[in-house]
Amino acid sequence: MRLRAIPTLLLSATLTAGALAATAAPATAAPASFEDQLRALPGVSVTGVTDKEGFPLYSLSITQPVDHARPGLGTFQQRFTLWHKSTAKPVVFYTGGYELSSSTREPTTLLDANQLSVEHRFFGPSVPAGGTPWGKMTVQQEAADEHGIVRAVRPLYEKTSKWLATGGSKGGMTATYHYRFHPEDYDGVVAYVAPNDANNADDSGYEDFFKRVGTQECRDALAAVQREMLARRDTLLPKFEKTAKDEGYTFTNTLGTTDRAYEFAVLDQVWNFWQSGSVDNCPTVPDAKKVSDDDLYKWSLDHGLSIYEDSTLGANSSGPYYRQAAAQLGWADLKFKNLKGVRHYPDIYQPNSVLPADMRTTYDGTVIKGVDKWVRTKSERMLFVYGQNDPWSAEQFTPSKKDSYKYVVPKSNHGARISALPANERDAATATIKRWAGVR
């Protein structure tokens, strides 16, 4: 629209006053908003903004080198989110270890903190165009990715704001690995149920776990069910094949046949029972010698018989995890003494078994051993939380004596949380995290 004209009698006076004001005090531009500053970060793109509990949740991506040691080899876009509350509050850097998740984490709630959540390289859409170079999906490369995100975003927060890392399971491992290679990025790490397979050739920790978890009665019942599942292969395999057909499962690119897939699923059954269940589920375990084929198979499907199939094992799903396990993270190669004489594939229980041929690799534990030693001897301000009845918690990190701690949640599984600790331990762990974050 047209501007309203200034009355003639006031024009010269207005111009004179305006000129004097301009000469005396130039106009000052308003400071850029947080979102404007975020959008101005080099290499960072804001791809969306939503509201979460009254605060903005920014969807972001950052340009990362495929190889941080050789940036000229190309780049990819790595997704992350930032739930922003205040530049004066702490920042919790959450590594899920898999695809992007912005779910609110326990330390974020305890501290009323901002939360930055990152997708692990080569998971989901965080992959290079034209194919994924799996040899570049290493602990060191992901640590460098996250270091780049910290360096990019940290200047937006006050210098006094503390940064803590957290994550559960593989995410807890990822947070620990990042801290090992870039300890200056964080003021502390809270890692939940983070496995530490420092010696992949020694799985005695896992074997010992399955000898003591729960009650003897429950362990015996589960072992009998697992054995019976393979002893009755002739009658149960057709049920498994029907499930696969009904669900559209295939095994051509990974395990190869339904028979191999069936055995792998049975081998994992007891592990999965304890990972997600508890001693409260023990009364449901059937009498393996008396239960019918139908009831045995149905109970197993509902209690740990997880089917590994092509669509969930490829490059676009959980395949990247198994690739990492085969290459660096390690794997629990259990002996399964209770299954002697009923197995068809003695060497099948390995991560390479569930990978497409082009993703299989050889194991090198050098880096993981180095991280284990660093955590035990040099790390500072690390807090580990494990579940007493969680198989993934059977081989744990041992924190140093430098303001670092470990807690085991009684009777808990892979979902162990600080809030479930006995009151005195819960209060001590919470106080430690708040002290690291500068929060009262």
GROMACS .gro file of C-alpha atoms in nm:
model
  440
    1MET     CA    1   0.000   0.000   0.000
    2ARG     CA    2   0.103   0.367  -0.041
    3LEU     CA    3   0.262   0.547   0.254
    4ARG     CA    4   0.061   0.828   0.405
    5ALA     CA    5   0.215   1.166   0.317
    6ILE     CA    6   0.381   1.371   0.590
    7PRO     CA    7   0.200   1.706   0.634
    8THR     CA    8   0.385   1.992   0.451
    9LEU     CA    9   0.427   2.213   0.758
   10LEU     CA   10   0.607   1.933   0.943
   11LEU     CA   11   0.820   1.804   0.658
   12SER     CA   12   1.134   2.015   0.695
   13ALA     CA   13   1.137   1.980   1.070
   14THR     CA   14   1.091   1.606   1.043
   15LEU     CA   15   1.373   1.571   0.793
   16THR     CA   16   1.605   1.787   1.001
   17ALA     CA   17   1.535   1.591   1.318
   18GLY     CA   18   1.576   1.265   1.133
   19ALA     CA   19   1.906   1.370   0.987
   20LEU     CA   20   2.038   1.478   1.328
   21ALA     CA   21   1.924   1.150   1.484
   22ALA     CA   22   2.092   0.950   1.210
   23THR     CA   23   2.414   1.145   1.259
   24ALA     CA   24   2.409   1.113   1.634
   25ALA     CA   25   2.305   0.747   1.678
   26PRO     CA   26   2.302   0.503   1.383
   27ALA     CA   27   2.024   0.242   1.401
   28THR     CA   28   2.132  -0.091   1.557
   29ALA     CA   29   2.015  -0.413   1.397
   30ALA     CA   30   1.823  -0.646   1.626
   31PRO     CA   31   2.028  -0.949   1.739
   32ALA     CA   32   1.972  -1.259   1.529
   33SER     CA   33   1.728  -1.509   1.674
   34PHE     CA   34   1.844  -1.854   1.780
   35GLU     CA   35   1.684  -2.002   1.470
   36ASP     CA   36   1.857  -1.746   1.247
   37GLN     CA   37   2.191  -1.834   1.405
   38LEU     CA   38   2.116  -2.203   1.358
   39ARG     CA   39   2.036  -2.150   0.991
   40ALA     CA   40   2.360  -1.958   0.946
   41LEU     CA   41   2.585  -2.241   1.068
   42PRO     CA   42   2.822  -2.351   0.789
   43GLY     CA   43   2.732  -2.693   0.651
   44VAL     CA   44   2.412  -2.718   0.858
   45SER     CA   45   2.063  -2.715   0.707
   46VAL     CA   46   1.736  -2.668   0.894
   47THR     CA   47   1.493  -2.909   0.730
   48GLY     CA   48   1.195  -2.857   0.960
   49VAL     CA   49   1.068  -2.715   1.289
   50THR     CA   50   0.795  -2.856   1.511
   51ASP     CA   51   0.677  -2.791   1.864
   52LYS     CA   52   0.766  -3.030   2.145
   53GLU     CA   53   0.623  -2.949   2.487
   54GLY     CA   54   0.626  -2.578   2.411
   55PHE     CA   55   0.980  -2.562   2.274
   56PRO     CA   56   1.107  -2.584   1.914
   57LEU     CA   57   1.235  -2.916   1.787
   58TYR     CA   58   1.459  -2.849   1.487
   59SER     CA   59   1.517  -3.116   1.224
   60LEU     CA   60   1.865  -3.067   1.082
   61SER     CA   61   2.132  -3.215   0.861
   62ILE     CA   62   2.503  -3.152   0.839
   63THR     CA   63   2.747  -3.219   0.559
   64GLN     CA   64   3.000  -3.480   0.672
   65PRO     CA   65   3.304  -3.626   0.497
   66VAL     CA   66   3.274  -3.993   0.408
   67ASP     CA   67   3.631  -4.020   0.540
   68HIS     CA   68   3.746  -3.756   0.786
   69ALA     CA   69   4.109  -3.835   0.709
   70ARG     CA   70   4.050  -3.787   0.335
   71PRO     CA   71   3.774  -3.526   0.287
   72GLY     CA   72   3.817  -3.533  -0.089
   73LEU     CA   73   3.655  -3.875  -0.112
   74GLY     CA   74   3.307  -3.724  -0.090
   75THR     CA   75   3.041  -3.626   0.158
   76PHE     CA   76   2.700  -3.728   0.290
   77GLN     CA   77   2.419  -3.564   0.483
   78GLN     CA   78   2.387  -3.676   0.846
   79ARG     CA   79   2.054  -3.615   1.017
   80PHE     CA   80   2.018  -3.478   1.369
   81THR     CA   81   1.764  -3.288   1.575
   82LEU     CA   82   1.789  -3.017   1.837
   83TRP     CA   83   1.522  -2.968   2.102
   84HIS     CA   84   1.603  -2.615   2.215
   85LYS     CA   85   1.488  -2.466   2.546
   86SER     CA   86   1.748  -2.207   2.644
   87THR     CA   87   2.107  -2.116   2.554
   88ALA     CA   88   2.182  -2.107   2.928
   89LYS     CA   89   2.070  -2.465   2.996
   90PRO     CA   90   2.286  -2.779   2.961
   91VAL     CA   91   2.286  -2.977   2.636
   92VAL     CA   92   2.239  -3.354   2.637
   93PHE     CA   93   2.389  -3.510   2.325
   94TYR     CA   94   2.196  -3.831   2.260
   95THR     CA   95   2.344  -4.101   2.040
   96GLY     CA   96   2.090  -4.371   1.963
   97GLY     CA   97   2.346  -4.572   1.767
   98TYR     CA   98   2.097  -4.649   1.490
   99GLU     CA   99   1.846  -4.439   1.296
  100LEU     CA  100   1.742  -4.100   1.426
  101SER     CA  101   1.532  -4.089   1.743
  102SER     CA  102   1.440  -3.771   1.926
  103SER     CA  103   1.271  -3.938   2.222
  104THR     CA  104   1.335  -3.758   2.549
  105ARG     CA  105   1.614  -3.924   2.746
  106GLU     CA  106   1.637  -3.962   3.121
  107PRO     CA  107   1.929  -3.716   3.171
  108THR     CA  108   1.741  -3.458   2.964
  109THR     CA  109   1.447  -3.483   3.201
  110LEU     CA  110   1.665  -3.481   3.515
  111LEU     CA  111   1.843  -3.165   3.400
  112ASP     CA  112   1.556  -2.993   3.214
  113ALA     CA  113   1.815  -2.971   2.938
  114ASN     CA  114   1.828  -2.907   2.567
  115GLN     CA  115   1.868  -3.230   2.370
  116LEU     CA  116   2.063  -3.288   2.052
  117SER     CA  117   1.994  -3.629   1.892
  118VAL     CA  118   2.203  -3.772   1.610
  119GLU     CA  119   2.159  -4.051   1.356
  120HIS     CA  120   2.458  -4.283   1.326
  121ARG     CA  121   2.641  -4.263   0.995
  122PHE     CA  122   2.517  -4.501   0.725
  123PHE     CA  123   2.188  -4.571   0.903
  124GLY     CA  124   1.857  -4.458   0.752
  125PRO     CA  125   1.903  -4.183   0.494
  126SER     CA  126   2.237  -4.069   0.644
  127VAL     CA  127   2.429  -4.238   0.363
  128PRO     CA  128   2.638  -4.118   0.068
  129ALA     CA  129   2.476  -4.103  -0.273
  130GLY     CA  130   2.580  -4.379  -0.510
  131GLY     CA  131   2.647  -4.655  -0.257
  132THR     CA  132   2.770  -4.706   0.098
  133PRO     CA  133   3.143  -4.763   0.157
  134TRP     CA  134   3.106  -4.998   0.454
  135GLY     CA  135   3.476  -4.984   0.532
  136LYS     CA  136   3.423  -4.623   0.639
  137MET     CA  137   3.161  -4.710   0.901
  138THR     CA  138   3.401  -4.727   1.193
  139VAL     CA  139   3.401  -4.620   1.555
  140GLN     CA  140   3.657  -4.351   1.476
  141GLN     CA  141   3.464  -4.206   1.180
  142GLU     CA  142   3.137  -4.179   1.375
  143ALA     CA  143   3.321  -4.015   1.666
  144ALA     CA  144   3.456  -3.759   1.418
  145ASP     CA  145   3.104  -3.704   1.279
  146GLU     CA  146   2.968  -3.625   1.624
  147HIS     CA  147   3.269  -3.410   1.707
  148GLY     CA  148   3.188  -3.203   1.399
  149ILE     CA  149   2.829  -3.155   1.517
  150VAL     CA  150   2.945  -3.045   1.863
  151ARG     CA  151   3.189  -2.795   1.713
  152ALA     CA  152   2.919  -2.657   1.484
  153VAL     CA  153   2.641  -2.616   1.742
  154ARG     CA  154   2.821  -2.546   2.068
  155PRO     CA  155   2.895  -2.176   1.991
  156LEU     CA  156   2.518  -2.109   1.994
  157TYR     CA  157   2.507  -2.184   2.369
  158GLU     CA  158   2.657  -1.988   2.654
  159LYS     CA  159   3.016  -2.072   2.738
  160THR     CA  160   2.908  -2.182   3.084
  161SER     CA  161   2.656  -2.437   2.948
  162LYS     CA  162   2.764  -2.794   3.017
  163TRP     CA  163   2.739  -3.074   2.758
  164LEU     CA  164   2.672  -3.433   2.859
  165ALA     CA  165   2.651  -3.736   2.631
  166THR     CA  166   2.406  -4.021   2.675
  167GLY     CA  167   2.275  -4.326   2.494
  168GLY     CA  168   2.143  -4.674   2.558
  169SER     CA  169   2.283  -5.007   2.437
  170LYS     CA  170   2.466  -4.939   2.109
  171GLY     CA  171   2.398  -4.572   2.172
  172GLY     CA  172   2.578  -4.597   2.506
  173MET     CA  173   2.871  -4.760   2.330
  174THR     CA  174   2.871  -4.484   2.068
  175ALA     CA  175   2.873  -4.211   2.332
  176THR     CA  176   3.165  -4.383   2.505
  177TYR     CA  177   3.361  -4.414   2.180
  178HIS     CA  178   3.305  -4.047   2.098
  179TYR     CA  179   3.427  -3.947   2.443
  180ARG     CA  180   3.738  -4.162   2.403
  181PHE     CA  181   3.849  -3.984   2.086
  182HIS     CA  182   3.717  -3.635   2.169
  183PRO     CA  183   3.702  -3.601   2.550
  184GLU     CA  184   3.700  -3.223   2.520
  185ASP     CA  185   3.348  -3.234   2.373
  186TYR     CA  186   3.171  -3.339   2.694
  187ASP     CA  187   3.159  -3.259   3.063
  188GLY     CA  188   3.041  -3.611   3.138
  189VAL     CA  189   2.889  -3.927   2.988
  190VAL     CA  190   2.587  -4.128   3.109
  191ALA     CA  191   2.587  -4.463   2.925
  192TYR     CA  192   2.303  -4.711   2.970
  193VAL     CA  193   2.336  -5.091   2.923
  194ALA     CA  194   2.642  -5.044   2.701
  195PRO     CA  195   2.808  -5.379   2.614
  196ASN     CA  196   3.186  -5.392   2.622
  197ASP     CA  197   3.316  -5.689   2.425
  198ALA     CA  198   3.680  -5.596   2.481
  199ASN     CA  199   3.800  -5.950   2.409
  200ASN     CA  200   3.580  -6.103   2.141
  201ALA     CA  201   3.749  -6.440   2.181
  202ASP     CA  202   3.643  -6.463   2.546
  203ASP     CA  203   3.268  -6.494   2.597
  204SER     CA  204   3.287  -6.633   2.950
  205GLY     CA  205   3.104  -6.328   3.084
  206TYR     CA  206   2.800  -6.414   2.875
  207GLU     CA  207   2.822  -6.785   2.956
  208ASP     CA  208   2.837  -6.704   3.327
  209PHE     CA  209   2.538  -6.473   3.295
  210PHE     CA  210   2.316  -6.752   3.157
  211LYS     CA  211   2.423  -6.977   3.443
  212ARG     CA  212   2.297  -6.737   3.711
  213VAL     CA  213   2.020  -6.518   3.565
  214GLY     CA  214   1.678  -6.568   3.724
  215THR     CA  215   1.616  -6.896   3.907
  216GLN     CA  216   1.749  -7.243   3.836
  217GLU     CA  217   1.395  -7.360   3.764
  218CYS     CA  218   1.343  -7.085   3.506
  219ARG     CA  219   1.681  -7.141   3.341
  220ASP     CA  220   1.616  -7.515   3.312
  221ALA     CA  221   1.270  -7.460   3.166
  222LEU     CA  222   1.399  -7.215   2.905
  223ALA     CA  223   1.687  -7.445   2.809
  224ALA     CA  224   1.443  -7.734   2.765
  225VAL     CA  225   1.214  -7.526   2.543
  226GLN     CA  226   1.507  -7.414   2.331
  227ARG     CA  227   1.626  -7.772   2.285
  228GLU     CA  228   1.276  -7.899   2.210
  229MET     CA  229   1.234  -7.633   1.940
  230LEU     CA  230   1.523  -7.792   1.750
  231ALA     CA  231   1.446  -8.152   1.846
  232ARG     CA  232   1.100  -8.109   1.691
  233ARG     CA  233   1.236  -7.935   1.381
  234ASP     CA  234   1.045  -8.167   1.142
  235THR     CA  235   0.708  -8.055   1.278
  236LEU     CA  236   0.790  -7.698   1.380
  237LEU     CA  237   0.983  -7.585   1.072
  238PRO     CA  238   0.666  -7.598   0.856
  239LYS     CA  239   0.497  -7.364   1.106
  240PHE     CA  240   0.794  -7.129   1.080
  241GLU     CA  241   0.774  -7.145   0.700
  242LYS     CA  242   0.404  -7.058   0.712
  243THR     CA  243   0.479  -6.759   0.935
  244ALA     CA  244   0.744  -6.648   0.685
  245LYS     CA  245   0.502  -6.686   0.392
  246ASP     CA  246   0.220  -6.506   0.570
  247GLU     CA  247   0.446  -6.215   0.664
  248GLY     CA  248   0.630  -6.200   0.332
  249TYR     CA  249   0.965  -6.290   0.485
  250THR     CA  250   1.252  -6.410   0.265
  251PHE     CA  251   1.602  -6.530   0.354
  252THR     CA  252   1.771  -6.550   0.014
  253ASN     CA  253   2.014  -6.259   0.060
  254THR     CA  254   2.113  -6.327   0.421
  255LEU     CA  255   2.068  -6.659   0.603
  256GLY     CA  256   1.993  -6.844   0.279
  257THR     CA  257   1.724  -7.098   0.375
  258THR     CA  258   1.430  -7.123   0.612
  259ASP     CA  259   1.609  -7.405   0.797
  260ARG     CA  260   1.909  -7.184   0.870
  261ALA     CA  261   1.684  -6.893   0.962
  262TYR     CA  262   1.484  -7.116   1.196
  263GLU     CA  263   1.793  -7.238   1.379
  264PHE     CA  264   1.932  -6.887   1.415
  265ALA     CA  265   1.601  -6.768   1.562
  266VAL     CA  266   1.597  -7.053   1.813
  267LEU     CA  267   1.957  -6.984   1.917
  268ASP     CA  268   1.862  -6.625   2.001
  269GLN     CA  269   1.543  -6.716   2.185
  270VAL     CA  270   1.666  -6.731   2.546
  271TRP     CA  271   1.875  -6.418   2.499
  272ASN     CA  272   1.569  -6.227   2.380
  273PHE     CA  273   1.356  -6.362   2.665
  274TRP     CA  274   1.585  -6.199   2.921
  275GLN     CA  275   1.660  -5.888   2.717
  276SER     CA  276   1.296  -5.779   2.710
  277GLY     CA  277   1.134  -5.989   2.983
  278SER     CA  278   1.186  -6.061   3.350
  279VAL     CA  279   1.155  -6.328   3.614
  280ASP     CA  280   0.785  -6.241   3.620
  281ASN     CA  281   0.757  -6.413   3.282
  282CYS     CA  282   0.908  -6.738   3.409
  283PRO     CA  283   0.574  -6.895   3.513
  284THR     CA  284   0.462  -6.875   3.149
  285VAL     CA  285   0.742  -7.104   3.027
  286PRO     CA  286   0.572  -7.431   2.921
  287ASP     CA  287   0.679  -7.783   3.010
  288ALA     CA  288   0.879  -7.861   2.699
  289LYS     CA  289   0.815  -8.236   2.712
  290LYS     CA  290   0.438  -8.206   2.752
  291VAL     CA  291   0.337  -7.902   2.547
  292SER     CA  292   0.190  -7.949   2.199
  293ASP     CA  293   0.367  -7.836   1.883
  294ASP     CA  294   0.119  -7.555   1.832
  295ASP     CA  295   0.145  -7.426   2.187
  296LEU     CA  296   0.525  -7.455   2.192
  297TYR     CA  297   0.558  -7.260   1.869
  298LYS     CA  298   0.306  -6.993   1.970
  299TRP     CA  299   0.468  -6.942   2.309
  300SER     CA  300   0.807  -6.909   2.142
  301LEU     CA  301   0.680  -6.650   1.894
  302ASP     CA  302   0.548  -6.447   2.186
  303HIS     CA  303   0.861  -6.489   2.401
  304GLY     CA  304   1.182  -6.434   2.209
  305LEU     CA  305   1.166  -6.620   1.877
  306SER     CA  306   1.278  -6.323   1.669
  307ILE     CA  307   1.282  -6.396   1.296
  308TYR     CA  308   1.584  -6.264   1.106
  309GLU     CA  309   1.492  -6.204   0.742
  310ASP     CA  310   1.611  -6.013   0.437
  311SER     CA  311   1.407  -5.694   0.464
  312THR     CA  312   1.524  -5.622   0.820
  313LEU     CA  313   1.886  -5.725   0.768
  314GLY     CA  314   1.987  -5.524   0.464
  315ALA     CA  315   2.162  -5.192   0.428
  316ASN     CA  316   1.841  -4.996   0.495
  317SER     CA  317   1.751  -5.158   0.825
  318SER     CA  318   1.955  -5.337   1.096
  319GLY     CA  319   2.225  -5.458   0.858
  320PRO     CA  320   2.462  -5.170   0.944
  321TYR     CA  321   2.461  -5.282   1.310
  322TYR     CA  322   2.557  -5.640   1.221
  323ARG     CA  323   2.826  -5.504   0.991
  324GLN     CA  324   2.969  -5.307   1.284
  325ALA     CA  325   2.947  -5.612   1.511
  326ALA     CA  326   3.134  -5.821   1.254
  327ALA     CA  327   3.398  -5.553   1.197
  328GLN     CA  328   3.469  -5.395   1.538
  329LEU     CA  329   3.204  -5.425   1.811
  330GLY     CA  330   3.221  -5.802   1.864
  331TRP     CA  331   2.960  -6.067   1.926
  332ALA     CA  332   2.867  -6.320   2.195
  333ASP     CA  333   2.952  -6.656   2.038
  334LEU     CA  334   2.776  -6.878   2.291
  335LYS     CA  335   2.850  -7.251   2.320
  336PHE     CA  336   2.485  -7.371   2.359
  337LYS     CA  337   2.584  -7.689   2.543
  338ASN     CA  338   2.215  -7.771   2.599
  339LEU     CA  339   2.171  -7.803   2.221
  340LYS     CA  340   2.434  -8.067   2.154
  341GLY     CA  341   2.310  -8.313   1.891
  342VAL     CA  342   2.017  -8.106   1.760
  343ARG     CA  343   2.197  -7.828   1.574
  344HIS     CA  344   2.252  -7.843   1.199
  345TYR     CA  345   2.481  -7.540   1.163
  346PRO     CA  346   2.747  -7.525   1.438
  347ASP     CA  347   2.907  -7.202   1.310
  348ILE     CA  348   2.595  -7.005   1.221
  349TYR     CA  349   2.573  -6.785   1.532
  350GLN     CA  350   2.784  -6.500   1.391
  351PRO     CA  351   2.693  -6.153   1.259
  352ASN     CA  352   2.819  -6.235   0.910
  353SER     CA  353   2.550  -6.506   0.890
  354VAL     CA  354   2.273  -6.247   0.884
  355LEU     CA  355   2.442  -6.005   0.642
  356PRO     CA  356   2.417  -5.982   0.264
  357ALA     CA  357   2.736  -6.103   0.099
  358ASP     CA  358   2.858  -5.752   0.009
  359MET     CA  359   2.841  -5.640   0.374
  360ARG     CA  360   3.034  -5.927   0.533
  361THR     CA  361   3.379  -5.859   0.673
  362THR     CA  362   3.652  -5.972   0.913
  363TYR     CA  363   3.686  -5.871   1.276
  364ASP     CA  364   3.947  -5.634   1.418
  365GLY     CA  365   3.915  -5.561   1.791
  366THR     CA  366   4.214  -5.329   1.825
  367VAL     CA  367   4.011  -5.011   1.871
  368ILE     CA  368   3.763  -5.163   2.116
  369LYS     CA  369   4.045  -5.296   2.334
  370GLY     CA  370   4.198  -4.949   2.333
  371VAL     CA  371   3.869  -4.789   2.437
  372ASP     CA  372   3.828  -5.042   2.718
  373LYS     CA  373   4.174  -4.960   2.854
  374TRP     CA  374   4.115  -4.586   2.829
  375VAL     CA  375   3.783  -4.609   3.015
  376ARG     CA  376   3.943  -4.814   3.295
  377THR     CA  377   4.253  -4.600   3.338
  378LYS     CA  378   4.218  -4.247   3.201
  379SER     CA  379   3.857  -4.146   3.154
  380GLU     CA  380   3.687  -3.897   3.384
  381ARG     CA  381   3.322  -3.825   3.468
  382MET     CA  382   3.164  -4.140   3.327
  383LEU     CA  383   2.852  -4.304   3.472
  384PHE     CA  384   2.741  -4.650   3.354
  385VAL     CA  385   2.400  -4.803   3.423
  386TYR     CA  386   2.338  -5.177   3.370
  387GLY     CA  387   2.050  -5.419   3.419
  388GLN     CA  388   2.102  -5.718   3.648
  389ASN     CA  389   1.903  -5.953   3.422
  390ASP     CA  390   2.009  -5.804   3.088
  391PRO     CA  391   2.232  -6.029   2.871
  392TRP     CA  392   2.378  -5.721   2.701
  393SER     CA  393   2.495  -5.610   3.046
  394ALA     CA  394   2.695  -5.931   3.099
  395GLU     CA  395   3.021  -5.775   2.975
  396GLN     CA  396   3.047  -5.425   3.114
  397PHE     CA  397   3.273  -5.125   3.103
  398THR     CA  398   3.475  -5.072   3.421
  399PRO     CA  399   3.494  -4.700   3.501
  400SER     CA  400   3.810  -4.541   3.630
  401LYS     CA  401   3.840  -4.397   3.980
  402LYS     CA  402   3.833  -4.043   3.839
  403ASP     CA  403   3.488  -3.920   3.936
  404SER     CA  404   3.333  -4.216   3.751
  405TYR     CA  405   3.071  -4.471   3.861
  406LYS     CA  406   2.879  -4.785   3.773
  407TYR     CA  407   2.531  -4.888   3.889
  408VAL     CA  408   2.345  -5.215   3.833
  409VAL     CA  409   1.964  -5.193   3.850
  410PRO     CA  410   1.827  -5.494   4.044
  411LYS     CA  411   1.608  -5.734   3.842
  412SER     CA  412   1.612  -5.498   3.545
  413ASN     CA  413   1.654  -5.591   3.178
  414HIS     CA  414   1.779  -5.397   2.875
  415GLY     CA  415   1.558  -5.106   2.975
  416ALA     CA  416   1.749  -5.029   3.297
  417ARG     CA  417   1.711  -4.672   3.420
  418ILE     CA  418   1.849  -4.461   3.703
  419SER     CA  419   1.495  -4.404   3.829
  420ALA     CA  420   1.467  -4.779   3.903
  421LEU     CA  421   1.776  -4.792   4.127
  422PRO     CA  422   1.739  -4.825   4.504
  423ALA     CA  423   1.668  -4.481   4.649
  424ASN     CA  424   2.017  -4.414   4.787
  425GLU     CA  425   2.187  -4.511   4.459
  426ARG     CA  426   1.928  -4.325   4.250
  427ASP     CA  427   1.986  -4.008   4.452
  428ALA     CA  428   2.365  -4.043   4.432
  429ALA     CA  429   2.362  -4.097   4.054
  430THR     CA  430   2.123  -3.806   4.002
  431ALA     CA  431   2.336  -3.578   4.218
  432THR     CA  432   2.646  -3.670   4.017
  433ILE     CA  433   2.480  -3.592   3.684
  434LYS     CA  434   2.347  -3.260   3.813
  435ARG     CA  435   2.690  -3.167   3.948
  436TRP     CA  436   2.853  -3.239   3.613
  437ALA     CA  437   2.588  -3.029   3.441
  438GLY     CA  438   2.611  -2.741   3.689
  439VAL     CA  439   2.246  -2.784   3.786
  440ARG     CA  440   2.119  -2.761   4.146
   0.00000   0.00000   0.00000
